[in-house]
PDB file of C-alpha atoms in Angstrom:
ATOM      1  CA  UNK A   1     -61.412  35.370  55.980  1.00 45.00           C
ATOM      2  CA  UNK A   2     -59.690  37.871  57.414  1.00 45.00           C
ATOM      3  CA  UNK A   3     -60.866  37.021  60.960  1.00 43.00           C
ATOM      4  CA  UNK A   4     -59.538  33.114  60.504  1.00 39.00           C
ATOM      5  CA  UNK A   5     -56.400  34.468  59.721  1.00 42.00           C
ATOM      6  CA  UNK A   6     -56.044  36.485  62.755  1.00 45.00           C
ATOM      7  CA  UNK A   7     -57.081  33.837  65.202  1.00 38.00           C
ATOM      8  CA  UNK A   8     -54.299  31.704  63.599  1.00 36.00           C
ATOM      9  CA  UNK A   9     -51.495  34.520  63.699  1.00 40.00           C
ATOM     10  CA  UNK A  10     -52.809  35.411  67.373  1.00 42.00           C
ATOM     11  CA  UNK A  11     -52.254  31.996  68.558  1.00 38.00           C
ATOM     12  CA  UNK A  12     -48.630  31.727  67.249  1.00 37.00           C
ATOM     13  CA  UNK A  13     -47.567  34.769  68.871  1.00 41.00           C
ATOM     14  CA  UNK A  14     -49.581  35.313  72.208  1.00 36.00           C
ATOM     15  CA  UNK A  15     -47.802  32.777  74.409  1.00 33.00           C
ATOM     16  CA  UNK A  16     -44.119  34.508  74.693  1.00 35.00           C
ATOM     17  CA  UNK A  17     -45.708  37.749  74.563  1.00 42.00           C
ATOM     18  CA  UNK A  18     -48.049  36.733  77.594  1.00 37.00           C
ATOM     19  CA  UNK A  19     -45.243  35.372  79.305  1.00 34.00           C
ATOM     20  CA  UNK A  20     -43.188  38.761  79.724  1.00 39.00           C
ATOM     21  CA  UNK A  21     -42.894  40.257  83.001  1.00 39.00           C
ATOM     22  CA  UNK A  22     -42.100  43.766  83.603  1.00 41.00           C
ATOM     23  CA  UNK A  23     -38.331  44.576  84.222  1.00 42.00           C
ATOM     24  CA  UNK A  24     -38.500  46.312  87.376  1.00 45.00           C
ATOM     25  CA  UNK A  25     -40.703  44.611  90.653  1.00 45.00           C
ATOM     26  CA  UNK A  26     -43.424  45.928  91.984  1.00 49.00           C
ATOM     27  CA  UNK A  27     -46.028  44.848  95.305  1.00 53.00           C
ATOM     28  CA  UNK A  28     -48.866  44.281  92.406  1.00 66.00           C
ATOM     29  CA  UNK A  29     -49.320  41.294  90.752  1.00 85.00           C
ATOM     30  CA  UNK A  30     -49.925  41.506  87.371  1.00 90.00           C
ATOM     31  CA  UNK A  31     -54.163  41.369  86.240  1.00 91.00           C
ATOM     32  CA  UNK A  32     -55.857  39.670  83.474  1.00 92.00           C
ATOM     33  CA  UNK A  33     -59.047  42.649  82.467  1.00 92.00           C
ATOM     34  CA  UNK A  34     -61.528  41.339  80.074  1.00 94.00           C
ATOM     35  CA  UNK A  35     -60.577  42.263  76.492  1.00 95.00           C
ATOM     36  CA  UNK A  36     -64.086  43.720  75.888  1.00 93.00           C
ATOM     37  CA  UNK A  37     -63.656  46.083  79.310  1.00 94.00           C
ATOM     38  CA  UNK A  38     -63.379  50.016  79.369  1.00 94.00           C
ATOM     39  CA  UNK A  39     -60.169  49.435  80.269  1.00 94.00           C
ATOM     40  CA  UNK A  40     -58.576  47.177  78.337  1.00 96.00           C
ATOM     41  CA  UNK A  41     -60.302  49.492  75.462  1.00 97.00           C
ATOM     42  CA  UNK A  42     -59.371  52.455  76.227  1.00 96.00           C
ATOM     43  CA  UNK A  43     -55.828  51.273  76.370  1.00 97.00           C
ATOM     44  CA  UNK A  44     -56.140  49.632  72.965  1.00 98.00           C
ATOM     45  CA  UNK A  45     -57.271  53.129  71.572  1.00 97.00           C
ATOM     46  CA  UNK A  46     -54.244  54.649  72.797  1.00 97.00           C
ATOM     47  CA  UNK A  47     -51.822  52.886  72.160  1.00 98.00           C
ATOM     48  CA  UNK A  48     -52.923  52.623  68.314  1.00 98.00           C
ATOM     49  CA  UNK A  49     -53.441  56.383  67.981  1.00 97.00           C
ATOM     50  CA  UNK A  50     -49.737  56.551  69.171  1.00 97.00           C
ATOM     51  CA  UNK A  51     -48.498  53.752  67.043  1.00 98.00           C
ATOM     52  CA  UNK A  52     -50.028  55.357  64.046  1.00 97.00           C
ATOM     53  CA  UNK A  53     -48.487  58.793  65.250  1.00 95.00           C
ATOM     54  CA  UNK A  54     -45.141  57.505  64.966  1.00 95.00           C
ATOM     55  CA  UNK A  55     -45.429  56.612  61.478  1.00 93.00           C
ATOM     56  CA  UNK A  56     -44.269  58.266  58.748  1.00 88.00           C
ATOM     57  CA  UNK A  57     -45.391  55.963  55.599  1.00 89.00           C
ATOM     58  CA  UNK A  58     -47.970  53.337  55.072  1.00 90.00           C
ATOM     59  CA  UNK A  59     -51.252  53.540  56.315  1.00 92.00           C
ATOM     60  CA  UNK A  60     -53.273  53.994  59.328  1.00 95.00           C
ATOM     61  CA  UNK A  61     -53.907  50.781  61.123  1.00 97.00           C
ATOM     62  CA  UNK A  62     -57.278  49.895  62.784  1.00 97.00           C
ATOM     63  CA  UNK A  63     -58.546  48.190  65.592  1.00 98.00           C
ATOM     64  CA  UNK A  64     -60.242  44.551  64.494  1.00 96.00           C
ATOM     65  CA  UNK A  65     -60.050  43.276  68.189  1.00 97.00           C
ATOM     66  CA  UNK A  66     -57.736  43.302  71.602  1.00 98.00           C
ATOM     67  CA  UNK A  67     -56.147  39.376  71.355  1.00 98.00           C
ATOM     68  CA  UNK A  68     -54.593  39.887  75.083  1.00 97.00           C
ATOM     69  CA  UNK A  69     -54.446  42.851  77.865  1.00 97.00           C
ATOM     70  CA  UNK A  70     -52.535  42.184  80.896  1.00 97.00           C
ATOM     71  CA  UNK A  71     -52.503  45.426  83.697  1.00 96.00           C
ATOM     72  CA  UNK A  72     -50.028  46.315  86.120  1.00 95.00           C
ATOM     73  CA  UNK A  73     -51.186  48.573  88.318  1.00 94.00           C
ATOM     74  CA  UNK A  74     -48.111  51.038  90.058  1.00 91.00           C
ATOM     75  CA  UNK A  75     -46.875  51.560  93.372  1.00 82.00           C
ATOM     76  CA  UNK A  76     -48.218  54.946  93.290  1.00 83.00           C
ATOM     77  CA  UNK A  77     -50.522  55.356  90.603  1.00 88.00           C
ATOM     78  CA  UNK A  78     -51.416  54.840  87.088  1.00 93.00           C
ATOM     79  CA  UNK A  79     -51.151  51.038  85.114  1.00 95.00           C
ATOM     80  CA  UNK A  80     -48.846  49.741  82.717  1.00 97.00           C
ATOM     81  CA  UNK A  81     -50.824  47.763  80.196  1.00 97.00           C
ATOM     82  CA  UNK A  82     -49.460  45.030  77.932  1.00 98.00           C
ATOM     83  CA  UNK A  83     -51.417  44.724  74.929  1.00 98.00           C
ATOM     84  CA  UNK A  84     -51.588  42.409  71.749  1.00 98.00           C
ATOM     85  CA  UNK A  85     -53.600  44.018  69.171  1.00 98.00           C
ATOM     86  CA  UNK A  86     -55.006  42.457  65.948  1.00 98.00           C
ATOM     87  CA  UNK A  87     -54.991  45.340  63.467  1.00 97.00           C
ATOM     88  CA  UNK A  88     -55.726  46.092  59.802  1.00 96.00           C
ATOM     89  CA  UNK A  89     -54.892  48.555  57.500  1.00 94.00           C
ATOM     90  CA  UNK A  90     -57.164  51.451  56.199  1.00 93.00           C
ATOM     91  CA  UNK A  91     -57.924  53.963  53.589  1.00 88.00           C
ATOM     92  CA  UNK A  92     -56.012  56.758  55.271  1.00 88.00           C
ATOM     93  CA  UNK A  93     -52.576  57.187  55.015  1.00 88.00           C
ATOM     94  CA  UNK A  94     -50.441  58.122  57.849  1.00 89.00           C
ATOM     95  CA  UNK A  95     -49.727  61.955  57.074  1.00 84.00           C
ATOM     96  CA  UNK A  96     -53.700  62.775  57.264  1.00 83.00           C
ATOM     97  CA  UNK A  97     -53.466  61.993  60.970  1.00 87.00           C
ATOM     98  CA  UNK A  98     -56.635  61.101  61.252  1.00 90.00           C
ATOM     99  CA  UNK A  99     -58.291  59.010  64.398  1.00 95.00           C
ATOM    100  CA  UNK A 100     -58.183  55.264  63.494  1.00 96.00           C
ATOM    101  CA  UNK A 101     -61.681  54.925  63.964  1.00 96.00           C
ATOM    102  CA  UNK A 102     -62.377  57.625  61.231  1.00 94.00           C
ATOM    103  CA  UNK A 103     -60.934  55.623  58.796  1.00 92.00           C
ATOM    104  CA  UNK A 104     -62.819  52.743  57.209  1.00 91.00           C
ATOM    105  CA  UNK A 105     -61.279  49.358  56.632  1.00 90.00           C
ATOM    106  CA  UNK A 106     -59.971  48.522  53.358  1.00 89.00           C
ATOM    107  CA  UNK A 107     -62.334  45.325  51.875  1.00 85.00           C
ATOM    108  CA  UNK A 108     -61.223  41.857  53.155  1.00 80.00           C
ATOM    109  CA  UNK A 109     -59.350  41.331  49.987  1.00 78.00           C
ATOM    110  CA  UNK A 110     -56.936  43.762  49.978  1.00 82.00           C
ATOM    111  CA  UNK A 111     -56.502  44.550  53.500  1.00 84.00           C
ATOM    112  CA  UNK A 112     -53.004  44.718  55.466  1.00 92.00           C
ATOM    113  CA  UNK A 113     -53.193  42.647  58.629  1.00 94.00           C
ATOM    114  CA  UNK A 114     -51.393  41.517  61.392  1.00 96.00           C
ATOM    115  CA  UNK A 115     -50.642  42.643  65.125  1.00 97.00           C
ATOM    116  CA  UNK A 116     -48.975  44.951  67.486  1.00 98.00           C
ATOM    117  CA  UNK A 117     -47.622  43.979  70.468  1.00 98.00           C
ATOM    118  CA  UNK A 118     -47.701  47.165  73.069  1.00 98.00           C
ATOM    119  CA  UNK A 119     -46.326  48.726  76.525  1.00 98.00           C
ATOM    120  CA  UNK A 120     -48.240  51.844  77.319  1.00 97.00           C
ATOM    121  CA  UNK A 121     -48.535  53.722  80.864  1.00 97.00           C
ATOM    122  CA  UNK A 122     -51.450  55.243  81.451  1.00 95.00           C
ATOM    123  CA  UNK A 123     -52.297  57.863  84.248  1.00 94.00           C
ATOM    124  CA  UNK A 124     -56.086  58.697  84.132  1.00 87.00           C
ATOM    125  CA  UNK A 125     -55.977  61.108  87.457  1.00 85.00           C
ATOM    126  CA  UNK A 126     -52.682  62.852  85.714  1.00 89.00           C
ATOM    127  CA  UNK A 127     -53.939  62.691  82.125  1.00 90.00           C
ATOM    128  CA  UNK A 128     -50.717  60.984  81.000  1.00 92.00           C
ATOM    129  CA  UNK A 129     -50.396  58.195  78.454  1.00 94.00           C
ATOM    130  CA  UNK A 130     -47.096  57.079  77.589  1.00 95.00           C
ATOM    131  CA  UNK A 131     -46.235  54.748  75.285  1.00 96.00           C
ATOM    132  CA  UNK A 132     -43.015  53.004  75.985  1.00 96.00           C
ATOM    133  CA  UNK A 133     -42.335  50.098  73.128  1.00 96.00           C
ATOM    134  CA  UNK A 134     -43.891  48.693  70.452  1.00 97.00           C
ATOM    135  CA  UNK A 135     -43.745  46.066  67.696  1.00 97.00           C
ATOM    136  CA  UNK A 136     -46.139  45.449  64.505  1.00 97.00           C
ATOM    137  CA  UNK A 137     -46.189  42.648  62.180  1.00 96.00           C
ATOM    138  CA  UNK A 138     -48.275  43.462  59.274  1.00 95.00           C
ATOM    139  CA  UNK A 139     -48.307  41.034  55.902  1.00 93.00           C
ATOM    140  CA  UNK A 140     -50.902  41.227  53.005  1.00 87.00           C
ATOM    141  CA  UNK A 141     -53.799  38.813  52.925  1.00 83.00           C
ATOM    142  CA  UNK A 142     -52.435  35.653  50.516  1.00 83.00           C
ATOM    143  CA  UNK A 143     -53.485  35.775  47.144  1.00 77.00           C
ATOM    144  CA  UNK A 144     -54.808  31.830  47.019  1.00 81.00           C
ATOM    145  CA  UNK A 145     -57.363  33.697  49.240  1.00 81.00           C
ATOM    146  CA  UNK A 146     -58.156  36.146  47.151  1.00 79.00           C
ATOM    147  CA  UNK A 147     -58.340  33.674  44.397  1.00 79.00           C
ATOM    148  CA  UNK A 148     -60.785  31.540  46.543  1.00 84.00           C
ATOM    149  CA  UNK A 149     -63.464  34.678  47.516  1.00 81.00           C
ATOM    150  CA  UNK A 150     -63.220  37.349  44.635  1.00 81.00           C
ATOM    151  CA  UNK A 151     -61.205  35.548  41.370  1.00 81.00           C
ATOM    152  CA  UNK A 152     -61.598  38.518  39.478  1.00 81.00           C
ATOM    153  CA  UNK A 153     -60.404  41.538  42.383  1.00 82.00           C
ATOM    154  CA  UNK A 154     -57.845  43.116  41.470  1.00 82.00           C
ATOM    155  CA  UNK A 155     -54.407  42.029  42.600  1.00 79.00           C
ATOM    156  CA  UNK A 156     -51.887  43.913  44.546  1.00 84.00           C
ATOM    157  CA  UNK A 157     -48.539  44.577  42.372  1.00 86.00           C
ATOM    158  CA  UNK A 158     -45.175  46.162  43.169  1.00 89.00           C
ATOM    159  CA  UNK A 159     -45.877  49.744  43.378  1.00 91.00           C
ATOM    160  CA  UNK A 160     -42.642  51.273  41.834  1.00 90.00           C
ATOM    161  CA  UNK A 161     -43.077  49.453  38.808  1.00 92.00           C
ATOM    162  CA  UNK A 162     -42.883  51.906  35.464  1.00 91.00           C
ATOM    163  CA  UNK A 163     -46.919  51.197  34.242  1.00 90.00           C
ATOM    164  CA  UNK A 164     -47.848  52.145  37.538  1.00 90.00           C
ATOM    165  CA  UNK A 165     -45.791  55.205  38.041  1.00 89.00           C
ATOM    166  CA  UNK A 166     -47.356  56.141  34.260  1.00 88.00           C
ATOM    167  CA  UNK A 167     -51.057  55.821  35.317  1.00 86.00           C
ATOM    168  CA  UNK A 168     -49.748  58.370  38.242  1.00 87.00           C
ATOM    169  CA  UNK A 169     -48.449  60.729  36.219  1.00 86.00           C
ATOM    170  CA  UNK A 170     -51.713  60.421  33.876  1.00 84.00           C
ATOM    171  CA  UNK A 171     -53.657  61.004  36.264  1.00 83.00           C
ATOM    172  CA  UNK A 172     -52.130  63.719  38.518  1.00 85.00           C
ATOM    173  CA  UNK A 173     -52.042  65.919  34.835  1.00 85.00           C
ATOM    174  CA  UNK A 174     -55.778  65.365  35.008  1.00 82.00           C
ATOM    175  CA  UNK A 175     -56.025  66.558  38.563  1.00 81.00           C
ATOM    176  CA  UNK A 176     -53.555  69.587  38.180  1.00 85.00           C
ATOM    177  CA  UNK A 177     -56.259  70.193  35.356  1.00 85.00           C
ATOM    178  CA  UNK A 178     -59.451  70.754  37.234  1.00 82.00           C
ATOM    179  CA  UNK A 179     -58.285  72.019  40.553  1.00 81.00           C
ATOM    180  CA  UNK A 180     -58.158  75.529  41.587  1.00 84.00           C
ATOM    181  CA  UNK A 181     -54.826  75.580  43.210  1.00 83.00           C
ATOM    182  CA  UNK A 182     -52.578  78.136  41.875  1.00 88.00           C
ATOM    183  CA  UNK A 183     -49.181  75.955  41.694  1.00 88.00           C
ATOM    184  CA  UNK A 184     -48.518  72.681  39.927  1.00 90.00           C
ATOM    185  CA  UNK A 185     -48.713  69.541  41.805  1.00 87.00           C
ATOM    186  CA  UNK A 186     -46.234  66.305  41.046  1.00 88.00           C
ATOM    187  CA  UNK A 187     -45.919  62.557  41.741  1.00 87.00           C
ATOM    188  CA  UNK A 188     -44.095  62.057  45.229  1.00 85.00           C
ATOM    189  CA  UNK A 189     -44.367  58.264  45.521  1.00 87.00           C
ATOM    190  CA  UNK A 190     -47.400  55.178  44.501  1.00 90.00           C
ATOM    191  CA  UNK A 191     -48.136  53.823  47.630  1.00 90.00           C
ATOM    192  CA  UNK A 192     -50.501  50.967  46.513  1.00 90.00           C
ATOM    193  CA  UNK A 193     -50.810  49.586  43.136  1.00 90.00           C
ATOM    194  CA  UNK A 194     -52.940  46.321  41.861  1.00 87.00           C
ATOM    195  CA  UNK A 195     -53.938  44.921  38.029  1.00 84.00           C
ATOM    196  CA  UNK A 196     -57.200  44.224  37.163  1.00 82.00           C
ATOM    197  CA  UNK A 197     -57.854  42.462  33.060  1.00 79.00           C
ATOM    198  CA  UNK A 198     -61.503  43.422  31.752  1.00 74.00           C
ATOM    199  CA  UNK A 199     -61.504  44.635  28.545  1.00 76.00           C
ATOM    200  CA  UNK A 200     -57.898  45.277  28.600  1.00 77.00           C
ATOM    201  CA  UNK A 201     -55.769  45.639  31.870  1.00 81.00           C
ATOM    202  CA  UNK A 202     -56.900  47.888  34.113  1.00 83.00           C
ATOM    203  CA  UNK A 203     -54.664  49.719  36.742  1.00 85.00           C
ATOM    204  CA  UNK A 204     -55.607  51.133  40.374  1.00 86.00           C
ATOM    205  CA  UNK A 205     -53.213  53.460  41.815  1.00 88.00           C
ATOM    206  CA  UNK A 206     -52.962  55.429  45.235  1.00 88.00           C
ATOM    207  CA  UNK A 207     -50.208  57.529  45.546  1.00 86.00           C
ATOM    208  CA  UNK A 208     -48.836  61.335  47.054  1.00 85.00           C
ATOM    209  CA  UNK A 209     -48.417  63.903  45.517  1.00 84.00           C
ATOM    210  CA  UNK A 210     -46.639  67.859  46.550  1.00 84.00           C
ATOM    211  CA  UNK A 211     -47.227  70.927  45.644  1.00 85.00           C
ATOM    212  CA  UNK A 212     -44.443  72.564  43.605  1.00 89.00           C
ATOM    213  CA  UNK A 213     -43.096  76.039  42.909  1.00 89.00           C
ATOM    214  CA  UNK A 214     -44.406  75.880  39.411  1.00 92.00           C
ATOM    215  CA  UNK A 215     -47.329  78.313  38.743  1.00 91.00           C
ATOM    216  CA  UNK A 216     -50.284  77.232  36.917  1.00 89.00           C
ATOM    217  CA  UNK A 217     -49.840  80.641  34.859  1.00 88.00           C
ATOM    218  CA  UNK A 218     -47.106  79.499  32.975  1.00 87.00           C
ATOM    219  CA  UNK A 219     -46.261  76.779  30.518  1.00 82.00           C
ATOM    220  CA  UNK A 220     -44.295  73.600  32.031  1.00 82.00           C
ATOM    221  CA  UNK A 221     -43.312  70.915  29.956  1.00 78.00           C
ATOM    222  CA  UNK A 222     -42.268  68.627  32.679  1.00 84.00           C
ATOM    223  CA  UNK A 223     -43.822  69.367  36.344  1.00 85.00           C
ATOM    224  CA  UNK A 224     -41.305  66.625  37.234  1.00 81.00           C
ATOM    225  CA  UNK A 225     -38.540  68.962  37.015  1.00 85.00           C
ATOM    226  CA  UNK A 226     -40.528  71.400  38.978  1.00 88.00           C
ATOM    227  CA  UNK A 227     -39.046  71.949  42.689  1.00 88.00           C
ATOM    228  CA  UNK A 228     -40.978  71.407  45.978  1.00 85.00           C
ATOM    229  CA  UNK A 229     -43.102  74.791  47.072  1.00 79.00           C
ATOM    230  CA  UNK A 230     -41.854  74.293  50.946  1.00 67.00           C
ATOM    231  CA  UNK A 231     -37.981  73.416  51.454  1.00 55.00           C
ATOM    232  CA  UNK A 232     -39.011  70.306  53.049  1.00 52.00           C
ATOM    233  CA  UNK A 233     -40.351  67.611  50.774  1.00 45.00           C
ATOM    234  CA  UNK A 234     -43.967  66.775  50.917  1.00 41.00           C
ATOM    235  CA  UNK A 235     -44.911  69.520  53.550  1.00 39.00           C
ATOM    236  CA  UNK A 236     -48.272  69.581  51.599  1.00 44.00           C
ATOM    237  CA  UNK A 237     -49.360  66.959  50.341  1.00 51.00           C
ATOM    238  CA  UNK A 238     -52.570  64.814  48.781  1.00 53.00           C
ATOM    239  CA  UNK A 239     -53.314  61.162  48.620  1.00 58.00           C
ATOM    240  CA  UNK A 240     -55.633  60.093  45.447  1.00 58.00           C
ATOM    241  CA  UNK A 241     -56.813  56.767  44.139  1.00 61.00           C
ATOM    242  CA  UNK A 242     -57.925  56.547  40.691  1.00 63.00           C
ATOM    243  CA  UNK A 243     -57.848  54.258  37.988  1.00 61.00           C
ATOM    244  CA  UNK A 244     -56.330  54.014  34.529  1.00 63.00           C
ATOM    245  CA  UNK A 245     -57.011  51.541  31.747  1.00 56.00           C
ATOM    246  CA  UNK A 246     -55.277  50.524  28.548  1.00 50.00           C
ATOM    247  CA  UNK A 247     -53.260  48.341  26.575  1.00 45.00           C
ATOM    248  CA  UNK A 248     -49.562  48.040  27.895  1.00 40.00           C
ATOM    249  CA  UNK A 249     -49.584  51.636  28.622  1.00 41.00           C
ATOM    250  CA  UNK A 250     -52.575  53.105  30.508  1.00 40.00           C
ATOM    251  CA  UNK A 251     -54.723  55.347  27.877  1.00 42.00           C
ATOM    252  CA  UNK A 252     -57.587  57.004  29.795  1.00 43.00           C
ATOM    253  CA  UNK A 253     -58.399  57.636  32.885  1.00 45.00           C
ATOM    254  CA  UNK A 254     -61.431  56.267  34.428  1.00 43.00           C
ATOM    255  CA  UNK A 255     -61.820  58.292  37.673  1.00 46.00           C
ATOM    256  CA  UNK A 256     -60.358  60.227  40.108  1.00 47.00           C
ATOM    257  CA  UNK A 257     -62.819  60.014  43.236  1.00 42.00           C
ATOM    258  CA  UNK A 258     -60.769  61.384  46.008  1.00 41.00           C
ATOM    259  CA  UNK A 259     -57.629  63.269  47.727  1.00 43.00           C
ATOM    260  CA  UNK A 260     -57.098  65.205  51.119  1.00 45.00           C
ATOM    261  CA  UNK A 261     -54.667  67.916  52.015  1.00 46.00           C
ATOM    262  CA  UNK A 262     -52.089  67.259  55.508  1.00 45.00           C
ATOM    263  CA  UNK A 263     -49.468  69.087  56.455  1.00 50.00           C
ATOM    264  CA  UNK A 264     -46.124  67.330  58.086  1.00 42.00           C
ATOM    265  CA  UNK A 265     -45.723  69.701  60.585  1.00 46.00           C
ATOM    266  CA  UNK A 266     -49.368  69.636  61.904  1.00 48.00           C
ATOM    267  CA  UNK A 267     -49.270  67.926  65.319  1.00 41.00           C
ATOM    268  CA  UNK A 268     -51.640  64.909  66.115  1.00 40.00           C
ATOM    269  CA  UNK A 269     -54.455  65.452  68.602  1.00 39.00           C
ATOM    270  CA  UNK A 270     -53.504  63.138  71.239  1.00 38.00           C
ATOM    271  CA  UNK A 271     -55.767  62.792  73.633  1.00 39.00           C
ATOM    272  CA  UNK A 272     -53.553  62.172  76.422  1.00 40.00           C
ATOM    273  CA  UNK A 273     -49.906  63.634  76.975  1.00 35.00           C
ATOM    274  CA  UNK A 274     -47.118  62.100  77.435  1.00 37.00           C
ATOM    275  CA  UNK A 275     -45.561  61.010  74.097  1.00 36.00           C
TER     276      UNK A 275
END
């Protein structure tokens, strides 16, 4: 599903893209690699792990295949490489910094899609990778599609909405709970949020969450009134997914299968300098 969509998306955007020359002239022509070369990949693999660098929300976005690669080889050394990259979105948000290729693919049905368009200079001999401009154009996968392959999924909703923030809250209590850590954490933001009716409605949540100056040793009535640990906000910070059902108002919580710790000042492990 996900792959027809592409192919139609690439082939709306690929031909004024393609027809771009670079700005300044040069005694190389430019080169057509194959998309499936070492080349064009390796170029494809930075360029996304400096896309995702620059990001400071959303998710990390994932190689489903290079579209177009056009090199330019320089005067002197080194290749400018125009890509066009169709991506989707994963499981790991942006501020664990993780590689793109750690991070698995969300299922066709809820997955972010789309593509970057990319300029990146690369110098192999110099170790230098430099990306110079780039532009994404993500949208969600249509819900007649979802209909069509899995009518009972569960489907995306606005994240900000009250019931949403609720199951958050309800189940961040039942995290601050169980853990060991020695300070209160609370609700940042809900990142994703879908509906699912079984029994009753069912909510799935992701959201972030920061450690606050609030210890665990005393009694808090509201850890929303509780002030960030670090001055700036969401210096540490978590990333669950859990679910909460009920009626209206979530009631229990179902599960609360995962989080990860990353810290906003940690610098990503770029492979190449340059950035």
């Amino acid at each position: 599903m996900i792959f027809l969509v592409l192919v139609l998306f690439g082939v709306q955007t690929l031909c004024p893209w393609a027809a771009s020359r670079p700005t300044s002239e040069g005694p190389t022509e430019l080169l057509s690699p194959s998309c499936d070369g070492t080349a064009a990949e390796e170029a494809a693999d930075l360029a996304l792990h400096h896309i995702n660098a620059h990001q400071r929300e959303g998710y990390i976005l994932r190689l489903y295949r290079i579209f177009s690669v056009r090199e330019h080889p320089q005067e002197i050394t080194g290749s400018v490489f125009y890509l066009v990259l169709d991506v989707v979105d994963t499981k790991c948000h942006v501020l664990s910094k993780k590689s793109w290729k750690d991070c698995p693919a969300r299922p066709a049905h809820t997955a972010v899609y789309g593509q970057c368009k990319a300029i990146i200079y690369i110098n192999q001999a110099r170790n230098i990778a430099h990306l110079n401009s780039y532009e994404c154009t993500l949208q969600q996968v249509p819900p007649r599609y979802v209909w069509r392959v899995c009518p009972d999924c569960p489907v995306d909703d606005c994240p900000t909405e009250p019931k949403y923030l609720e199951a958050a809250a309800q189940s961040l209590a039942k995290f601050n709970h169980q853990s060991e850590e020695t300070h209160y954490f609370s609700v940042l933001n809900v990142t994703r949020a879908s509906m699912q009716w079984v029994v009753g409605p069912a909510y799935f949540v992701e959201f972030l969450i920061q450690e606050t100056s609030c210890s665990k040793t005393d009694m808090i009535a509201d850890i929303s009134q509780c002030k960030p640990l670090a001055p700036e906000p969401a210096v540490s910070i978590s990333c669950i997914n859990t679910c909460v059902s009920g009626t209206g108002i979530p009631q229990g919580i179902l599960s609360l299968p995962l989080w990860f710790f990353a810290d906003r000042n940690q610098s990503p492990q770029a492979p190449f300098y340059g950035l």
